[in-house]
GROMACS .gro file of C-alpha atoms in nm:
model
   95
    1MET     CA    1   5.308  -3.064   3.310
    2PHE     CA    2   5.128  -2.803   3.105
    3LYS     CA    3   5.372  -2.847   2.816
    4ALA     CA    4   5.308  -3.223   2.809
    5GLN     CA    5   4.933  -3.170   2.793
    6ALA     CA    6   4.974  -2.908   2.522
    7VAL     CA    7   5.176  -3.153   2.314
    8VAL     CA    8   4.911  -3.423   2.358
    9PHE     CA    9   4.632  -3.182   2.265
   10THR     CA   10   4.819  -3.056   1.961
   11ALA     CA   11   4.878  -3.412   1.843
   12LEU     CA   12   4.516  -3.508   1.900
   13ILE     CA   13   4.384  -3.201   1.724
   14SER     CA   14   4.603  -3.257   1.420
   15ILE     CA   15   4.511  -3.624   1.409
   16ILE     CA   16   4.140  -3.567   1.459
   17SER     CA   17   4.108  -3.275   1.221
   18GLY     CA   18   4.307  -3.419   0.932
   19GLY     CA   19   4.448  -3.726   0.774
   20ALA     CA   20   4.233  -4.034   0.805
   21SER     CA   21   3.956  -3.847   0.984
   22ALA     CA   22   3.894  -3.658   0.663
   23LEU     CA   23   3.810  -3.995   0.512
   24THR     CA   24   3.455  -4.012   0.384
   25TYR     CA   25   3.347  -4.337   0.540
   26GLY     CA   26   3.079  -4.402   0.279
   27ASN     CA   27   3.342  -4.407   0.004
   28ALA     CA   28   3.607  -4.590   0.205
   29THR     CA   29   3.733  -4.935   0.120
   30CYS     CA   30   3.712  -5.212   0.375
   31ASP     CA   31   4.088  -5.189   0.432
   32GLN     CA   32   4.066  -4.814   0.496
   33LEU     CA   33   3.785  -4.867   0.746
   34VAL     CA   34   3.978  -5.140   0.927
   35ASP     CA   35   4.283  -4.911   0.944
   36GLU     CA   36   4.071  -4.625   1.079
   37VAL     CA   37   3.913  -4.845   1.348
   38ILE     CA   38   4.253  -4.975   1.458
   39ASN     CA   39   4.424  -4.635   1.447
   40THR     CA   40   4.153  -4.453   1.641
   41LYS     CA   41   4.153  -4.721   1.910
   42LYS     CA   42   4.531  -4.690   1.946
   43LEU     CA   43   4.512  -4.310   1.953
   44PHE     CA   44   4.247  -4.324   2.225
   45GLU     CA   45   4.452  -4.566   2.433
   46GLN     CA   46   4.762  -4.347   2.395
   47ALA     CA   47   4.569  -4.037   2.498
   48VAL     CA   48   4.433  -4.216   2.804
   49GLN     CA   49   4.785  -4.326   2.901
   50ASP     CA   50   4.911  -3.970   2.862
   51PHE     CA   51   4.632  -3.840   3.084
   52LYS     CA   52   4.702  -4.109   3.345
   53GLN     CA   53   5.067  -4.003   3.361
   54HIS     CA   54   4.953  -3.655   3.455
   55SER     CA   55   4.677  -3.766   3.690
   56GLU     CA   56   4.762  -3.510   3.957
   57GLN     CA   57   4.537  -3.268   3.769
   58PRO     CA   58   4.177  -3.351   3.686
   59ALA     CA   59   4.071  -3.378   3.323
   60THR     CA   60   3.972  -3.049   3.171
   61LYS     CA   61   3.673  -2.986   2.951
   62GLN     CA   62   3.912  -2.981   2.654
   63ASP     CA   63   4.049  -3.325   2.754
   64ILE     CA   64   3.700  -3.467   2.764
   65VAL     CA   65   3.599  -3.307   2.433
   66GLN     CA   66   3.908  -3.441   2.255
   67LEU     CA   67   3.852  -3.794   2.385
   68SER     CA   68   3.485  -3.769   2.293
   69LEU     CA   69   3.568  -3.663   1.936
   70LEU     CA   70   3.814  -3.947   1.900
   71THR     CA   71   3.556  -4.193   2.034
   72GLN     CA   72   3.293  -4.065   1.792
   73ARG     CA   73   3.536  -4.100   1.502
   74HIS     CA   74   3.612  -4.459   1.606
   75ASP     CA   75   3.243  -4.542   1.647
   76ARG     CA   76   3.152  -4.403   1.303
   77ALA     CA   77   3.428  -4.601   1.133
   78PHE     CA   78   3.332  -4.917   1.321
   79ALA     CA   79   2.963  -4.877   1.238
   80MET     CA   80   3.039  -4.826   0.869
   81LEU     CA   81   3.271  -5.127   0.876
   82ALA     CA   82   2.997  -5.340   1.033
   83VAL     CA   83   2.749  -5.236   0.765
   84LYS     CA   84   2.978  -5.234   0.464
   85CYS     CA   85   3.225  -5.514   0.544
   86PRO     CA   86   3.083  -5.739   0.817
   87ASP     CA   87   3.327  -6.020   0.734
   88ALA     CA   88   3.619  -5.790   0.814
   89LEU     CA   89   3.511  -5.756   1.177
   90SER     CA   90   3.639  -6.100   1.270
   91ASN     CA   91   3.979  -6.026   1.116
   92ILE     CA   92   4.064  -5.708   1.304
   93ASP     CA   93   4.391  -5.733   1.493
   94PHE     CA   94   4.427  -5.444   1.738
   95ASN     CA   95   4.787  -5.536   1.821
   0.00000   0.00000   0.00000
């Protein structure tokens, strides 16, 4: 149980702290913003599924912080997409 949560946290931390999250949204292309919105939504959904599988233990403060950071990252990318590329919003395919 603890090992599974540690793996999830490690994956989330590496995803949140690097890669696309290092993207400067103001300089991002519309395609990069769309990718970031889609990827962060999928990462959040995966994290929620992982937490549900281990529902015998309540969420820790670290769980909540990680999900909050991922949500903030998604919201920032979505907001920038709405401002910078409003036409792209209707073309997002989350599948």
